[in-house]
mmCIF file of N, CA, C and O in Angstrom:
data_model
loop_
_atom_site.group_PDB
_atom_site.id
_atom_site.type_symbol
_atom_site.label_atom_id
_atom_site.label_comp_id
_atom_site.label_asym_id
_atom_site.label_seq_id
_atom_site.Cartn_x
_atom_site.Cartn_y
_atom_site.Cartn_z
ATOM 1 N N MET A 1 -1.646 24.588 14.747
ATOM 2 C CA MET A 1 -0.505 25.414 14.393
ATOM 3 C C MET A 1 0.746 24.957 15.142
ATOM 4 O O MET A 1 1.823 24.946 14.586
ATOM 5 N N LEU A 2 0.582 24.593 16.401
ATOM 6 C CA LEU A 2 1.730 24.159 17.183
ATOM 7 C C LEU A 2 2.299 22.850 16.645
ATOM 8 O O LEU A 2 3.516 22.653 16.666
ATOM 9 N N GLY A 3 1.445 21.965 16.135
ATOM 10 C CA GLY A 3 1.908 20.721 15.529
ATOM 11 C C GLY A 3 2.758 20.970 14.299
ATOM 12 O O GLY A 3 3.743 20.277 14.058
ATOM 13 N N PHE A 4 2.405 21.984 13.512
ATOM 14 C CA PHE A 4 3.175 22.337 12.325
ATOM 15 C C PHE A 4 4.561 22.847 12.704
ATOM 16 O O PHE A 4 5.555 22.472 12.085
ATOM 17 N N ILE A 5 4.632 23.673 13.723
ATOM 18 C CA ILE A 5 5.929 24.188 14.187
ATOM 19 C C ILE A 5 6.785 23.047 14.727
ATOM 20 O O ILE A 5 7.986 22.968 14.435
ATOM 21 N N TRP A 6 6.176 22.143 15.489
ATOM 22 C CA TRP A 6 6.904 20.988 16.005
ATOM 23 C C TRP A 6 7.394 20.105 14.853
ATOM 24 O O TRP A 6 8.493 19.571 14.890
ATOM 25 N N PHE A 7 6.593 19.962 13.806
ATOM 26 C CA PHE A 7 6.962 19.183 12.630
ATOM 27 C C PHE A 7 8.199 19.786 11.958
ATOM 28 O O PHE A 7 9.117 19.058 11.573
ATOM 29 N N ILE A 8 8.265 21.105 11.839
ATOM 30 C CA ILE A 8 9.415 21.792 11.231
ATOM 31 C C ILE A 8 10.661 21.607 12.099
ATOM 32 O O ILE A 8 11.752 21.308 11.596
ATOM 33 N N VAL A 9 10.513 21.779 13.412
ATOM 34 C CA VAL A 9 11.650 21.627 14.323
ATOM 35 C C VAL A 9 12.192 20.200 14.281
ATOM 36 O O VAL A 9 13.399 19.972 14.157
ATOM 37 N N MET A 10 11.305 19.224 14.375
ATOM 38 C CA MET A 10 11.741 17.824 14.334
ATOM 39 C C MET A 10 12.335 17.478 12.967
ATOM 40 O O MET A 10 13.298 16.712 12.888
ATOM 41 N N GLY A 11 11.793 18.036 11.900
ATOM 42 C CA GLY A 11 12.365 17.823 10.571
ATOM 43 C C GLY A 11 13.784 18.352 10.483
ATOM 44 O O GLY A 11 14.662 17.720 9.897
ATOM 45 N N GLY A 12 14.038 19.522 11.085
ATOM 46 C CA GLY A 12 15.384 20.080 11.100
ATOM 47 C C GLY A 12 16.356 19.224 11.888
ATOM 48 O O GLY A 12 17.486 18.977 11.461
ATOM 49 N N VAL A 13 15.925 18.735 13.046
ATOM 50 C CA VAL A 13 16.790 17.890 13.877
ATOM 51 C C VAL A 13 17.082 16.571 13.168
ATOM 52 O O VAL A 13 18.230 16.112 13.132
ATOM 53 N N ILE A 14 16.064 15.974 12.586
ATOM 54 C CA ILE A 14 16.250 14.703 11.899
ATOM 55 C C ILE A 14 17.123 14.881 10.664
ATOM 56 O O ILE A 14 17.998 14.062 10.382
ATOM 57 N N GLY A 15 16.924 15.953 9.919
ATOM 58 C CA GLY A 15 17.775 16.226 8.762
ATOM 59 C C GLY A 15 19.219 16.450 9.167
ATOM 60 O O GLY A 15 20.149 15.996 8.490
ATOM 61 N N TRP A 16 19.428 17.141 10.290
ATOM 62 C CA TRP A 16 20.787 17.373 10.777
ATOM 63 C C TRP A 16 21.451 16.061 11.195
ATOM 64 O O TRP A 16 22.610 15.809 10.855
ATOM 65 N N LEU A 17 20.723 15.211 11.923
ATOM 66 C CA LEU A 17 21.275 13.912 12.330
ATOM 67 C C LEU A 17 21.606 13.048 11.113
ATOM 68 O O LEU A 17 22.646 12.385 11.080
ATOM 69 N N ALA A 18 20.725 13.053 10.115
ATOM 70 C CA ALA A 18 20.980 12.273 8.909
ATOM 71 C C ALA A 18 22.197 12.813 8.159
ATOM 72 O O ALA A 18 23.004 12.030 7.653
ATOM 73 N N SER A 19 22.358 14.131 8.115
ATOM 74 C CA SER A 19 23.528 14.699 7.428
ATOM 75 C C SER A 19 24.815 14.380 8.178
ATOM 76 O O SER A 19 25.863 14.202 7.563
ATOM 77 N N LEU A 20 24.750 14.292 9.498
ATOM 78 C CA LEU A 20 25.926 13.868 10.259
ATOM 79 C C LEU A 20 26.265 12.408 9.967
ATOM 80 O O LEU A 20 27.439 12.046 9.817
ATOM 81 N N MET A 21 25.245 11.568 9.900
ATOM 82 C CA MET A 21 25.470 10.146 9.639
ATOM 83 C C MET A 21 26.035 9.907 8.239
ATOM 84 O O MET A 21 26.838 8.996 8.047
ATOM 85 N N MET A 22 25.626 10.732 7.281
ATOM 86 C CA MET A 22 26.077 10.556 5.900
ATOM 87 C C MET A 22 27.266 11.461 5.552
ATOM 88 O O MET A 22 27.649 11.543 4.397
ATOM 89 N N ARG A 23 27.820 12.135 6.523
ATOM 90 C CA ARG A 23 28.989 13.017 6.364
ATOM 91 C C ARG A 23 28.761 14.120 5.333
ATOM 92 O O ARG A 23 29.605 14.383 4.492
ATOM 93 N N ARG A 24 27.598 14.755 5.402
ATOM 94 C CA ARG A 24 27.286 15.885 4.521
ATOM 95 C C ARG A 24 26.985 17.149 5.305
ATOM 96 O O ARG A 24 26.514 18.134 4.753
ATOM 97 N N ASP A 25 27.275 17.145 6.589
ATOM 98 C CA ASP A 25 26.896 18.270 7.434
ATOM 99 C C ASP A 25 27.583 19.566 7.014
ATOM 100 O O ASP A 25 26.986 20.634 7.075
ATOM 101 N N ALA A 26 28.827 19.497 6.580
ATOM 102 C CA ALA A 26 29.560 20.703 6.210
ATOM 103 C C ALA A 26 28.994 21.349 4.949
ATOM 104 O O ALA A 26 29.112 22.556 4.771
ATOM 105 N N SER A 27 28.379 20.559 4.076
ATOM 106 C CA SER A 27 27.882 21.109 2.814
ATOM 107 C C SER A 27 26.405 21.480 2.851
ATOM 108 O O SER A 27 25.875 21.940 1.858
ATOM 109 N N MET A 28 25.747 21.292 3.992
ATOM 110 C CA MET A 28 24.315 21.563 4.090
ATOM 111 C C MET A 28 24.052 22.679 5.091
ATOM 112 O O MET A 28 24.718 22.783 6.099
ATOM 113 N N GLY A 29 23.051 23.477 4.801
ATOM 114 C CA GLY A 29 22.647 24.526 5.723
ATOM 115 C C GLY A 29 21.405 24.123 6.498
ATOM 116 O O GLY A 29 20.897 23.005 6.372
ATOM 117 N N THR A 30 20.906 25.047 7.281
ATOM 118 C CA THR A 30 19.741 24.781 8.114
ATOM 119 C C THR A 30 18.509 24.475 7.275
ATOM 120 O O THR A 30 17.770 23.525 7.563
ATOM 121 N N LEU A 31 18.282 25.251 6.236
ATOM 122 C CA LEU A 31 17.107 25.036 5.395
ATOM 123 C C LEU A 31 17.174 23.680 4.701
ATOM 124 O O LEU A 31 16.170 22.963 4.630
ATOM 125 N N ALA A 32 18.348 23.296 4.225
ATOM 126 C CA ALA A 32 18.502 21.984 3.584
ATOM 127 C C ALA A 32 18.256 20.857 4.585
ATOM 128 O O ALA A 32 17.661 19.839 4.240
ATOM 129 N N ASN A 33 18.715 21.030 5.823
ATOM 130 C CA ASN A 33 18.457 20.017 6.856
ATOM 131 C C ASN A 33 16.964 19.868 7.116
ATOM 132 O O ASN A 33 16.467 18.750 7.279
ATOM 133 N N ILE A 34 16.240 20.968 7.167
ATOM 134 C CA ILE A 34 14.795 20.921 7.398
ATOM 135 C C ILE A 34 14.100 20.220 6.232
ATOM 136 O O ILE A 34 13.256 19.342 6.438
ATOM 137 N N VAL A 35 14.483 20.565 5.012
ATOM 138 C CA VAL A 35 13.861 19.951 3.831
ATOM 139 C C VAL A 35 14.148 18.455 3.787
ATOM 140 O O VAL A 35 13.245 17.647 3.538
ATOM 141 N N VAL A 36 15.399 18.076 4.041
ATOM 142 C CA VAL A 36 15.762 16.650 4.033
ATOM 143 C C VAL A 36 15.004 15.909 5.135
ATOM 144 O O VAL A 36 14.526 14.792 4.925
ATOM 145 N N GLY A 37 14.890 16.505 6.308
ATOM 146 C CA GLY A 37 14.161 15.864 7.401
ATOM 147 C C GLY A 37 12.697 15.672 7.093
ATOM 148 O O GLY A 37 12.113 14.618 7.371
ATOM 149 N N ILE A 38 12.067 16.665 6.485
ATOM 150 C CA ILE A 38 10.642 16.574 6.162
ATOM 151 C C ILE A 38 10.408 15.579 5.028
ATOM 152 O O ILE A 38 9.519 14.728 5.110
ATOM 153 N N LEU A 39 11.228 15.657 3.975
ATOM 154 C CA LEU A 39 11.086 14.688 2.884
ATOM 155 C C LEU A 39 11.405 13.272 3.357
ATOM 156 O O LEU A 39 10.752 12.312 2.959
ATOM 157 N N GLY A 40 12.408 13.156 4.215
ATOM 158 C CA GLY A 40 12.736 11.854 4.786
ATOM 159 C C GLY A 40 11.603 11.313 5.636
ATOM 160 O O GLY A 40 11.355 10.107 5.664
ATOM 161 N N SER A 41 10.899 12.188 6.308
ATOM 162 C CA SER A 41 9.738 11.776 7.099
ATOM 163 C C SER A 41 8.653 11.202 6.206
ATOM 164 O O SER A 41 8.067 10.166 6.517
ATOM 165 N N PHE A 42 8.400 11.857 5.087
ATOM 166 C CA PHE A 42 7.391 11.341 4.161
ATOM 167 C C PHE A 42 7.826 10.001 3.563
ATOM 168 O O PHE A 42 7.024 9.079 3.457
ATOM 169 N N ILE A 43 9.094 9.900 3.196
ATOM 170 C CA ILE A 43 9.602 8.658 2.610
ATOM 171 C C ILE A 43 9.585 7.532 3.644
ATOM 172 O O ILE A 43 9.033 6.460 3.414
ATOM 173 N N GLY A 44 10.227 7.772 4.778
ATOM 174 C CA GLY A 44 10.361 6.729 5.792
ATOM 175 C C GLY A 44 9.042 6.298 6.388
ATOM 176 O O GLY A 44 8.778 5.100 6.537
ATOM 177 N N ASN A 45 8.204 7.257 6.728
ATOM 178 C CA ASN A 45 6.921 6.906 7.340
ATOM 179 C C ASN A 45 5.937 6.357 6.316
ATOM 180 O O ASN A 45 5.052 5.584 6.664
ATOM 181 N N GLY A 46 6.106 6.719 5.048
ATOM 182 C CA GLY A 46 5.271 6.135 4.010
ATOM 183 C C GLY A 46 5.573 4.661 3.816
ATOM 184 O O GLY A 46 4.672 3.832 3.704
ATOM 185 N N VAL A 47 6.858 4.330 3.813
ATOM 186 C CA VAL A 47 7.257 2.932 3.635
ATOM 187 C C VAL A 47 7.017 2.136 4.913
ATOM 188 O O VAL A 47 6.445 1.045 4.884
ATOM 189 N N LEU A 48 7.474 2.664 6.044
ATOM 190 C CA LEU A 48 7.314 1.939 7.301
ATOM 191 C C LEU A 48 5.881 1.942 7.812
ATOM 192 O O LEU A 48 5.529 1.135 8.656
ATOM 193 N N GLY A 49 5.054 2.844 7.297
ATOM 194 C CA GLY A 49 3.656 2.887 7.700
ATOM 195 C C GLY A 49 2.913 1.613 7.332
ATOM 196 O O GLY A 49 2.006 1.183 8.034
ATOM 197 N N PHE A 50 3.317 1.006 6.209
ATOM 198 C CA PHE A 50 2.699 -0.258 5.818
ATOM 199 C C PHE A 50 3.108 -1.384 6.753
ATOM 200 O O PHE A 50 2.347 -2.305 7.002
ATOM 201 N N ILE A 51 4.332 -1.311 7.275
ATOM 202 C CA ILE A 51 4.853 -2.390 8.114
ATOM 203 C C ILE A 51 4.392 -2.239 9.562
ATOM 204 O O ILE A 51 3.904 -3.188 10.173
ATOM 205 N N THR A 52 4.559 -1.044 10.129
ATOM 206 C CA THR A 52 4.286 -0.846 11.554
ATOM 207 C C THR A 52 2.911 -0.254 11.845
ATOM 208 O O THR A 52 2.534 -0.146 12.997
ATOM 209 N N GLY A 53 2.208 0.201 10.828
ATOM 210 C CA GLY A 53 0.887 0.756 11.066
ATOM 211 C C GLY A 53 0.875 2.264 11.202
ATOM 212 O O GLY A 53 -0.097 2.844 11.623
ATOM 213 N N GLY A 54 1.972 2.952 10.880
ATOM 214 C CA GLY A 54 1.988 4.403 10.867
ATOM 215 C C GLY A 54 2.936 4.997 11.869
ATOM 216 O O GLY A 54 3.584 4.307 12.637
ATOM 217 N N GLY A 55 2.996 6.288 11.851
ATOM 218 C CA GLY A 55 3.863 7.043 12.735
ATOM 219 C C GLY A 55 3.900 8.485 12.270
ATOM 220 O O GLY A 55 3.701 8.770 11.099
ATOM 221 N N THR A 56 4.125 9.388 13.184
ATOM 222 C CA THR A 56 4.179 10.801 12.846
ATOM 223 C C THR A 56 5.246 11.473 13.685
ATOM 224 O O THR A 56 5.573 11.011 14.775
ATOM 225 N N ILE A 57 5.819 12.565 13.165
ATOM 226 C CA ILE A 57 6.801 13.305 13.949
ATOM 227 C C ILE A 57 6.219 14.622 14.444
ATOM 228 O O ILE A 57 6.881 15.347 15.148
ATOM 229 N N GLY A 58 4.989 14.930 14.067
ATOM 230 C CA GLY A 58 4.399 16.200 14.446
ATOM 231 C C GLY A 58 3.523 16.153 15.686
ATOM 232 O O GLY A 58 2.830 17.109 15.990
ATOM 233 N N ALA A 59 3.539 15.077 16.419
ATOM 234 C CA ALA A 59 2.671 14.933 17.592
ATOM 235 C C ALA A 59 3.467 15.158 18.878
ATOM 236 O O ALA A 59 4.680 15.060 18.896
ATOM 237 N N TRP A 60 2.754 15.482 19.925
ATOM 238 C CA TRP A 60 3.382 15.587 21.239
ATOM 239 C C TRP A 60 2.651 14.686 22.190
ATOM 240 O O TRP A 60 1.440 14.805 22.301
ATOM 241 N N PRO A 61 3.254 13.792 22.895
ATOM 242 C CA PRO A 61 4.671 13.439 22.830
ATOM 243 C C PRO A 61 4.997 12.769 21.506
ATOM 244 O O PRO A 61 4.115 12.174 20.881
ATOM 245 N N PRO A 62 6.246 12.868 21.055
ATOM 246 C CA PRO A 62 6.608 12.322 19.746
ATOM 247 C C PRO A 62 6.407 10.814 19.676
ATOM 248 O O PRO A 62 6.632 10.104 20.645
ATOM 249 N N ASP A 63 5.955 10.375 18.538
ATOM 250 C CA ASP A 63 5.831 8.948 18.258
ATOM 251 C C ASP A 63 7.205 8.471 17.794
ATOM 252 O O ASP A 63 7.668 8.831 16.715
ATOM 253 N N TRP A 64 7.888 7.708 18.628
ATOM 254 C CA TRP A 64 9.288 7.362 18.360
ATOM 255 C C TRP A 64 9.436 6.466 17.145
ATOM 256 O O TRP A 64 10.482 6.504 16.485
ATOM 257 N N SER A 65 8.423 5.681 16.798
ATOM 258 C CA SER A 65 8.511 4.912 15.559
ATOM 259 C C SER A 65 8.465 5.848 14.354
ATOM 260 O O SER A 65 9.128 5.605 13.352
ATOM 261 N N GLY A 66 7.725 6.935 14.472
ATOM 262 C CA GLY A 66 7.691 7.936 13.411
ATOM 263 C C GLY A 66 9.000 8.677 13.278
ATOM 264 O O GLY A 66 9.458 8.974 12.178
ATOM 265 N N VAL A 67 9.630 8.981 14.411
ATOM 266 C CA VAL A 67 10.930 9.663 14.386
ATOM 267 C C VAL A 67 11.983 8.740 13.767
ATOM 268 O O VAL A 67 12.795 9.174 12.941
ATOM 269 N N LEU A 68 11.971 7.470 14.140
ATOM 270 C CA LEU A 68 12.915 6.513 13.573
ATOM 271 C C LEU A 68 12.668 6.335 12.075
ATOM 272 O O LEU A 68 13.616 6.290 11.283
ATOM 273 N N GLY A 69 11.420 6.260 11.676
ATOM 274 C CA GLY A 69 11.094 6.156 10.253
ATOM 275 C C GLY A 69 11.555 7.373 9.479
ATOM 276 O O GLY A 69 12.065 7.262 8.360
ATOM 277 N N ALA A 70 11.403 8.557 10.071
ATOM 278 C CA ALA A 70 11.851 9.785 9.420
ATOM 279 C C ALA A 70 13.369 9.801 9.284
ATOM 280 O O ALA A 70 13.905 10.216 8.251
ATOM 281 N N LEU A 71 14.082 9.345 10.302
ATOM 282 C CA LEU A 71 15.544 9.303 10.241
ATOM 283 C C LEU A 71 16.012 8.327 9.164
ATOM 284 O O LEU A 71 16.917 8.646 8.381
ATOM 285 N N ILE A 72 15.396 7.160 9.098
ATOM 286 C CA ILE A 72 15.759 6.178 8.070
ATOM 287 C C ILE A 72 15.465 6.739 6.676
ATOM 288 O O ILE A 72 16.276 6.618 5.757
ATOM 289 N N GLY A 73 14.322 7.388 6.522
ATOM 290 C CA GLY A 73 13.977 7.991 5.236
ATOM 291 C C GLY A 73 14.937 9.102 4.840
ATOM 292 O O GLY A 73 15.312 9.220 3.670
ATOM 293 N N ALA A 74 15.369 9.912 5.799
ATOM 294 C CA ALA A 74 16.308 10.996 5.507
ATOM 295 C C ALA A 74 17.676 10.442 5.122
ATOM 296 O O ALA A 74 18.331 10.966 4.213
ATOM 297 N N VAL A 75 18.116 9.378 5.782
ATOM 298 C CA VAL A 75 19.395 8.755 5.429
ATOM 299 C C VAL A 75 19.322 8.154 4.029
ATOM 300 O O VAL A 75 20.255 8.295 3.231
ATOM 301 N N VAL A 76 18.215 7.511 3.699
ATOM 302 C CA VAL A 76 18.039 6.956 2.354
ATOM 303 C C VAL A 76 18.035 8.079 1.321
ATOM 304 O O VAL A 76 18.670 7.968 0.257
ATOM 305 N N LEU A 77 17.342 9.166 1.606
ATOM 306 C CA LEU A 77 17.298 10.305 0.695
ATOM 307 C C LEU A 77 18.697 10.881 0.466
ATOM 308 O O LEU A 77 19.085 11.155 -0.674
ATOM 309 N N LEU A 78 19.465 11.059 1.526
ATOM 310 C CA LEU A 78 20.825 11.569 1.371
ATOM 311 C C LEU A 78 21.722 10.569 0.645
ATOM 312 O O LEU A 78 22.618 10.972 -0.108
ATOM 313 N N GLY A 79 21.494 9.278 0.846
ATOM 314 C CA GLY A 79 22.243 8.260 0.108
ATOM 315 C C GLY A 79 21.979 8.352 -1.385
ATOM 316 O O GLY A 79 22.901 8.250 -2.199
ATOM 317 N N ILE A 80 20.721 8.565 -1.748
ATOM 318 C CA ILE A 80 20.367 8.718 -3.165
ATOM 319 C C ILE A 80 20.989 9.987 -3.733
ATOM 320 O O ILE A 80 21.534 9.984 -4.844
ATOM 321 N N LEU A 81 20.929 11.086 -2.970
ATOM 322 C CA LEU A 81 21.549 12.332 -3.431
ATOM 323 C C LEU A 81 23.054 12.184 -3.589
ATOM 324 O O LEU A 81 23.636 12.698 -4.550
ATOM 325 N N ASN A 82 23.713 11.495 -2.660
ATOM 326 C CA ASN A 82 25.150 11.246 -2.778
ATOM 327 C C ASN A 82 25.454 10.418 -4.019
ATOM 328 O O ASN A 82 26.436 10.672 -4.714
ATOM 329 N N LEU A 83 24.640 9.424 -4.288
ATOM 330 C CA LEU A 83 24.842 8.567 -5.446
ATOM 331 C C LEU A 83 24.726 9.362 -6.742
ATOM 332 O O LEU A 83 25.522 9.176 -7.664
ATOM 333 N N ILE A 84 23.772 10.265 -6.792
ATOM 334 C CA ILE A 84 23.585 11.088 -7.991
ATOM 335 C C ILE A 84 24.720 12.098 -8.141
ATOM 336 O O ILE A 84 25.286 12.267 -9.226
ATOM 337 N N GLN A 85 25.079 12.793 -7.056
ATOM 338 C CA GLN A 85 26.067 13.864 -7.134
ATOM 339 C C GLN A 85 27.504 13.373 -7.167
ATOM 340 O O GLN A 85 28.328 13.916 -7.886
ATOM 341 N N ARG A 86 27.823 12.358 -6.376
ATOM 342 C CA ARG A 86 29.211 11.940 -6.212
ATOM 343 C C ARG A 86 29.529 10.596 -6.855
ATOM 344 O O ARG A 86 30.686 10.214 -6.926
ATOM 345 N N GLY A 87 28.535 9.858 -7.227
ATOM 346 C CA GLY A 87 28.755 8.545 -7.808
ATOM 347 C C GLY A 87 28.961 7.440 -6.791
ATOM 348 O O GLY A 87 29.288 6.322 -7.145
ATOM 349 N N ARG A 88 28.791 7.748 -5.524
ATOM 350 C CA ARG A 88 28.874 6.736 -4.465
ATOM 351 C C ARG A 88 27.893 7.134 -3.357
ATOM 352 O O ARG A 88 27.530 8.291 -3.221
ATOM 353 N N VAL A 89 27.512 6.145 -2.555
ATOM 354 C CA VAL A 89 26.500 6.390 -1.530
ATOM 355 C C VAL A 89 27.056 7.228 -0.407
ATOM 356 O O VAL A 89 26.402 8.115 0.112
ATOM 357 N N ARG A 90 28.276 6.988 0.007
ATOM 358 C CA ARG A 90 28.835 7.706 1.139
ATOM 359 C C ARG A 90 29.927 8.633 0.775
ATOM 360 O O ARG A 90 30.698 8.824 0.091
#
């Protein structure tokens, strides 16, 4: 249960950092940041898992390759959303 709570918290932080990097922080709320962080974790760690051998953001101490993969996945996800909504990546 504690791993699940840590996963939600880290997903929120990663989603918030990704929204700051993509300049969408003003248009996103806390729930959207958590969703983007969690989906970005699945995307980033799914792709980078083949290259680096895996990673997770729900463990303690955090696996930093998993956190980096989640951040990259969240930025890619927000880039795709920007492309769909605004017609440009940034």
